[in-house]
Short mmCIF file of C-alpha atoms in Angstrom, two decimals:
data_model
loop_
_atom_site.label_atom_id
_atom_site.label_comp_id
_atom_site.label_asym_id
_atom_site.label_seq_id
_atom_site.Cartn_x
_atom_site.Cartn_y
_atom_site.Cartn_z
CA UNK V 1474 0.00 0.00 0.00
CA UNK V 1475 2.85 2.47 0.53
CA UNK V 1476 4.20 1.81 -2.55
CA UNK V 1477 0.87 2.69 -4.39
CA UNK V 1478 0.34 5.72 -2.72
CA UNK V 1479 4.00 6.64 -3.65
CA UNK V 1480 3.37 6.07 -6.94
CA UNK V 1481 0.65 7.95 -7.46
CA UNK V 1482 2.15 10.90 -5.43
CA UNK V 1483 5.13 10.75 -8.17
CA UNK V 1484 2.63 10.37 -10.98
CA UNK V 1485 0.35 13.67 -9.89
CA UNK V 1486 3.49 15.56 -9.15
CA UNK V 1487 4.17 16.15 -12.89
CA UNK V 1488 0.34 16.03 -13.80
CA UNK V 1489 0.42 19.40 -11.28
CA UNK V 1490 3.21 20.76 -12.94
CA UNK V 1491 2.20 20.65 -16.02
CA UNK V 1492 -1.13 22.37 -15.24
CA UNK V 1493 0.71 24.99 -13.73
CA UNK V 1494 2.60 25.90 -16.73
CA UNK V 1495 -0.03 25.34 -18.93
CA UNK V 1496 -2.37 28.15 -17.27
CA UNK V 1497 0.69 30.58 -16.75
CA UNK V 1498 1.39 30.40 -20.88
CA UNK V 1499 -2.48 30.85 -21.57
CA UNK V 1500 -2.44 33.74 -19.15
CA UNK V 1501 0.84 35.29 -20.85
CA UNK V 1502 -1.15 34.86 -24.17
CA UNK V 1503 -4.00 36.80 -23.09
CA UNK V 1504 -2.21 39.54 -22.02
CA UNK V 1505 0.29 39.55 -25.42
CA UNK V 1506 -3.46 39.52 -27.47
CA UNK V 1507 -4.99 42.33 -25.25
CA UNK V 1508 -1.83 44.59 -25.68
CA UNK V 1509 -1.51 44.41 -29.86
CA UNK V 1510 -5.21 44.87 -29.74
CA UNK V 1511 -5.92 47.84 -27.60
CA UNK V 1512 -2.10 49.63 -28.04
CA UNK V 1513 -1.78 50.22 -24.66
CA UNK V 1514 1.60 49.30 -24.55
CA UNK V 1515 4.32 50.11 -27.23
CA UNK V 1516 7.85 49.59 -27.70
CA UNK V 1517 9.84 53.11 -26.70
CA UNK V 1518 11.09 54.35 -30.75
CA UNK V 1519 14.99 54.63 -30.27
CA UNK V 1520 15.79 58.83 -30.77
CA UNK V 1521 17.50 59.24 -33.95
CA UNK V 1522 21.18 60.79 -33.26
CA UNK V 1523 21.63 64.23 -33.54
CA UNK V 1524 23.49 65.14 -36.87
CA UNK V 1525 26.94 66.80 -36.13
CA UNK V 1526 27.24 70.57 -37.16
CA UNK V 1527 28.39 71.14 -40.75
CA UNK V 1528 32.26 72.19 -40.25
CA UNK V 1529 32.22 76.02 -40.95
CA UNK V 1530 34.47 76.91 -44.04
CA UNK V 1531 37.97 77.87 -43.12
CA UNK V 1532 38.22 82.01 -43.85
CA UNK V 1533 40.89 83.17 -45.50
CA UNK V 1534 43.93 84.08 -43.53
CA UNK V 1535 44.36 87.71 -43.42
CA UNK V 1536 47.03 89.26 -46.06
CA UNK V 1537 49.49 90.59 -42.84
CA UNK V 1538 49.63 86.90 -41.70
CA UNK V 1539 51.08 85.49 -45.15
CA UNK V 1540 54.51 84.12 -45.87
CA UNK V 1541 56.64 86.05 -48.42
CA UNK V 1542 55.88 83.10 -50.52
CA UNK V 1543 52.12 83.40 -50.29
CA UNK V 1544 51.90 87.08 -50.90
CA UNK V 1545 53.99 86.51 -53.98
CA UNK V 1546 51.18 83.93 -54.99
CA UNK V 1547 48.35 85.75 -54.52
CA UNK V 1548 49.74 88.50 -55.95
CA UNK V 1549 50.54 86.65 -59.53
CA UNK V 1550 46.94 85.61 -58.87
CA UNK V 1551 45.78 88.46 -58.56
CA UNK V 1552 47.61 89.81 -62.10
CA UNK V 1553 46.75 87.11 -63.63
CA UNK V 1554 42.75 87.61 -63.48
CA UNK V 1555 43.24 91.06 -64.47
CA UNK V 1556 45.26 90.25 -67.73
CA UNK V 1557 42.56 87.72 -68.34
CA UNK V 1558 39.56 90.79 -67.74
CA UNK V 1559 41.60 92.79 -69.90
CA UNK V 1560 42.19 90.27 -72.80
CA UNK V 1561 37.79 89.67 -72.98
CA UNK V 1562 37.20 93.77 -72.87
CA UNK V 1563 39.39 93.57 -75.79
CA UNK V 1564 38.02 90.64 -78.17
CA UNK V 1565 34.22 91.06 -76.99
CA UNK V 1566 31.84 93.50 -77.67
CA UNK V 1567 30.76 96.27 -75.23
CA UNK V 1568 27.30 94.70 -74.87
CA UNK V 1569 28.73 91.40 -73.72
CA UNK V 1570 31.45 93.09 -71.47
CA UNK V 1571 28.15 95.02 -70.37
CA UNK V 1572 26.19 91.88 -69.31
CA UNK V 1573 29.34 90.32 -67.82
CA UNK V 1574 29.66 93.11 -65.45
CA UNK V 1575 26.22 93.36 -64.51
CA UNK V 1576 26.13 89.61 -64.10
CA UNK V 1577 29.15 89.74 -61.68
CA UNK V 1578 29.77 93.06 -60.20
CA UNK V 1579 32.68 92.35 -58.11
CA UNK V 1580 34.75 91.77 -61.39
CA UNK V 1581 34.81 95.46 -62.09
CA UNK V 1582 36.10 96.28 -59.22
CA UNK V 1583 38.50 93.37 -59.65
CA UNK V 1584 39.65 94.43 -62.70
CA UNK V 1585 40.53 98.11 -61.80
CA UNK V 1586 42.34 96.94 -58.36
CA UNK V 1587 44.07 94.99 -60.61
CA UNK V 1588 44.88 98.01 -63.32
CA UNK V 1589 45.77 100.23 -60.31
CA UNK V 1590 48.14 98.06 -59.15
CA UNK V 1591 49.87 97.55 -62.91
CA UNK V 1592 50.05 101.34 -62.85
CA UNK V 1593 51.51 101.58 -59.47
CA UNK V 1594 54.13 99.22 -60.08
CA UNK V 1595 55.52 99.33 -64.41
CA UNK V 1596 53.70 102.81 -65.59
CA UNK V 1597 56.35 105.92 -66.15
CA UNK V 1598 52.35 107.52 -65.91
CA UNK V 1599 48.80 107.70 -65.72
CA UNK V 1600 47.48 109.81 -68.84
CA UNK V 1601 44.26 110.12 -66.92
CA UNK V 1602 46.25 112.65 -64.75
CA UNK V 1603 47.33 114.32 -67.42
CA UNK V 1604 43.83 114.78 -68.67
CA UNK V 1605 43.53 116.48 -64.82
CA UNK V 1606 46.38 118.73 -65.17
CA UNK V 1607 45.39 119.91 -69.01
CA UNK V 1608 41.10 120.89 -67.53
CA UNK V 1609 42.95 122.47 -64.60
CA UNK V 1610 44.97 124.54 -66.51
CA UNK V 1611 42.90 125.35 -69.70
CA UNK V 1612 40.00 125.78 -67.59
CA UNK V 1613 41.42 128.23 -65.69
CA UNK V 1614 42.33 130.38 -69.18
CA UNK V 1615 38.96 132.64 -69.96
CA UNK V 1616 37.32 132.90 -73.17
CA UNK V 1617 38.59 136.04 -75.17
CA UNK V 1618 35.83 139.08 -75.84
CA UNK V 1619 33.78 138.13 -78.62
CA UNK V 1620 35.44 139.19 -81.78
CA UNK V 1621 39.11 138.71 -80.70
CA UNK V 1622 40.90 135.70 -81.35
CA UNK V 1623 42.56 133.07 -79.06
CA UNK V 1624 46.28 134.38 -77.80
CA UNK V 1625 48.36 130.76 -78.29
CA UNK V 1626 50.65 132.96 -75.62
CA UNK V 1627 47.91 132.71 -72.96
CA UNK V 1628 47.23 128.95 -73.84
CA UNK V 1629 44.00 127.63 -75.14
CA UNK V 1630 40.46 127.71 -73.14
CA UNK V 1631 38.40 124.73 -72.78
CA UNK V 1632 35.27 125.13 -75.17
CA UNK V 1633 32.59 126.99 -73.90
CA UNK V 1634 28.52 127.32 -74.19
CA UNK V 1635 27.84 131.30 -74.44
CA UNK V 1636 26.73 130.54 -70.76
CA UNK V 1637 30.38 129.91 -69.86
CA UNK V 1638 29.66 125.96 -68.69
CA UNK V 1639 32.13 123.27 -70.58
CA UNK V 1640 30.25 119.92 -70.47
CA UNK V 1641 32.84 117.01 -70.13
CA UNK V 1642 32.02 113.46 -71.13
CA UNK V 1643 34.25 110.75 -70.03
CA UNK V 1644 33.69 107.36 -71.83
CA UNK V 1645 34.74 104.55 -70.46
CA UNK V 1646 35.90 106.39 -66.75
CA UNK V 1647 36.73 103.08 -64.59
CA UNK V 1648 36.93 104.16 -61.09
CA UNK V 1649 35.87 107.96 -61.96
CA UNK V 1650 39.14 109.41 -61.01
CA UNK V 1651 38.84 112.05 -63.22
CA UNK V 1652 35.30 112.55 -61.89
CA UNK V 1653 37.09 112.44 -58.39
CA UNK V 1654 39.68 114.49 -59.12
CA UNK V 1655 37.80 118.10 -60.69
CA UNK V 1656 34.49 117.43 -59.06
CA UNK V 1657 35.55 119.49 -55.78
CA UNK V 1658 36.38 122.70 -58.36
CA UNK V 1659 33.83 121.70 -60.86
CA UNK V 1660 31.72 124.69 -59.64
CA UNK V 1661 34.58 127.41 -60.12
CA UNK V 1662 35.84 125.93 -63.29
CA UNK V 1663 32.63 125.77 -64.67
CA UNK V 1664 32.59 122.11 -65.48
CA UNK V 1665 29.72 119.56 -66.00
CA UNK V 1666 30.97 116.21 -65.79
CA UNK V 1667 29.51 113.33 -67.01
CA UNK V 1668 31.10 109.86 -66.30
CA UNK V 1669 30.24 106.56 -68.02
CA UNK V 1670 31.48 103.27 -67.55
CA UNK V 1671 30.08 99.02 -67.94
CA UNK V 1672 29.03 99.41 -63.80
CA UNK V 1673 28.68 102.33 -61.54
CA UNK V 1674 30.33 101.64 -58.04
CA UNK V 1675 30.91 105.31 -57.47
CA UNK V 1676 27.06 107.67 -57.55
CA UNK V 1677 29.80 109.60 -59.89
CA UNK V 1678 29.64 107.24 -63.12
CA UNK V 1679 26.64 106.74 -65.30
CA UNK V 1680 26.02 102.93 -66.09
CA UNK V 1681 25.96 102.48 -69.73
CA UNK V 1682 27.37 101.00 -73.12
CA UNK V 1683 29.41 103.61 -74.41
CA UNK V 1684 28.39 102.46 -77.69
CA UNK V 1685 24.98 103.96 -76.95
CA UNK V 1686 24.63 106.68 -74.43
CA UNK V 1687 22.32 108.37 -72.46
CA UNK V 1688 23.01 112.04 -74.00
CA UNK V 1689 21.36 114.30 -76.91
CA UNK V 1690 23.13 115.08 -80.06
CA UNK V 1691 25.56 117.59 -79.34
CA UNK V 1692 25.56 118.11 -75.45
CA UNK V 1693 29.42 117.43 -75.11
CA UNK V 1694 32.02 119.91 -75.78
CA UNK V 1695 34.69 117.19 -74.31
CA UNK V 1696 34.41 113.74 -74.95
CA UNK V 1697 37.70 112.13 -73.41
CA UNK V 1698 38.77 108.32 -74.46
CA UNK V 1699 41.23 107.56 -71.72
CA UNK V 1700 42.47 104.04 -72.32
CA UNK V 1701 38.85 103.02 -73.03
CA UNK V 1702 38.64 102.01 -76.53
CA UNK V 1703 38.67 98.57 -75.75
CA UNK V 1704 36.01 96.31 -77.52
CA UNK V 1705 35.77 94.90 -80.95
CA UNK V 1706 32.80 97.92 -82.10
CA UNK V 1707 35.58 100.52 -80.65
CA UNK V 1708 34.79 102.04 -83.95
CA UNK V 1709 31.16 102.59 -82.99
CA UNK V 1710 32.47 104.55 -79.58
CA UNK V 1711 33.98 106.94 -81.45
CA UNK V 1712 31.07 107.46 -83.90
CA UNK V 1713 28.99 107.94 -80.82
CA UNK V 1714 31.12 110.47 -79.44
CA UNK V 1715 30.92 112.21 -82.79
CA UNK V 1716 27.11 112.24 -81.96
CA UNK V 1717 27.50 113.66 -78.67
CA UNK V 1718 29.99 116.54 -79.23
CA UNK V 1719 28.57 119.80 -79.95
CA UNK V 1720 28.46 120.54 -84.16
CA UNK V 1721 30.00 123.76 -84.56
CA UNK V 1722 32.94 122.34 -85.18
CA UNK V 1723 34.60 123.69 -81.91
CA UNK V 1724 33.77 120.13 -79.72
CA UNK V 1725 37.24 118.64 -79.00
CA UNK V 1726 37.92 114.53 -78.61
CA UNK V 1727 40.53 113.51 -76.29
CA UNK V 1728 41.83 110.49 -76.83
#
């Protein structure tokens, strides 16, 4: 009798076990089912990782803080993209040196940094202070009394409206310096100056094609070429200058 009863203690043992496990995985179920069907519970979404910041672009080291070897670089740079300015002015026509310039106004001004330096460095001169020097002086010299001639001993005057004013055009001005220069005694020379280049940096110069400007037939009594006829219509500057200057035949061309 002991015996049976320990048999059937071992045999209900596992029986009980069994069970047990049984109603814990059916349990486990339920609660898996209830979860995916009401969405009460959710797996936490990992946080994507926060990009780095882009590197900033390295600035360009200030010219003081460049070897002797690096300033002569950037300085052959630097005369290098003006002879390559000046070479298109010269084999393109003003209208596409026009649109270059207005596409990309910093090139004017990199092309006469780069012609002020060339002057600055290999010129003997500038003529464009010559042309300063000659309006000083012949502006200073006053018109004889109607009916008398002009005394070659006193010099020659600038040509003059009966009102006295001389109206200078200059075509093709770059940085204005003539502008510059005579605009202070404009009022007591009796000068009108009129300045026209491809861009207008300075409120001085006029934007415009000097092929076609902005000015009646015979305003000018100056029109002043000072290393400007560059272009392949060069021709039609001076024809348009012709236009310009006054037709009496005492409109001078200064080239």
């Amino acid at each position: 009798t002991a015996d049976t009863d320990a048999d059937q203690a071992e045999d209900k043992a596992p029986k009980k076990k069994q069970r047990r496990n049984r109603k814990n995985k059916d349990n486990k179920n339920t609660a898996e089912d209830k979860i995916e069907a009401d969405g009460a519970t959710t797996t936490p979404a990992k946080e994507a990782p926060t990009p780095a910041p882009a590197p900033a672009a390295p600035a360009l080291p200030p010219t003081s803080n460049l070897t002797p070897l690096q300033q002569a670089m950037r300085q052959k740079l630097i005369s290098s993209r003006f002879r390559h300015l000046n070479e298109t002015l010269y084999t393109t026509p003003s209208a596409k040196a026009l649109e270059m310039f207005s596409t990309n106004p910093e090139l004017f001004d990199e092309y006469h940094a780069g012609f002020a330096r060339q002057v600055k460095e290999s010129w003997p001169s500038n003529p464009v202070d010559d042309y300063i020097k000659t309006i000083r002086t012949r502006g200073a010299i006053p018109l004889p009394r109607r009916g008398n001639p002009i005394n070659p001993a006193k010099g020659y005057p600038l040509p003059r409206r009966p009102t006295g004013l001389c109206t200078i055009a200059d075509l093709g001005c770059g940085d204005a310096q003539l502008a510059r220069a005579l605009t202070p005694s404009a009022k007591k020379l009796k000068l009108k100056l009129n300045s026209y280049d491809l861009a207008a940096p300075d409120p001085l110069i006029t934007k415009a094609d000097i092929s076609n400007l902005p000015l009646e037939d015979g305003a000018a009594d100056v029109a002043i070429f000072c290393l400007s006829l560059m272009g392949t219509n060069w021709v039609s500057f001076v024809e348009e200058a012709w236009r310009i200057l006054r037709g009496d035949g005492k409109g001078e061309c200064w080239v």
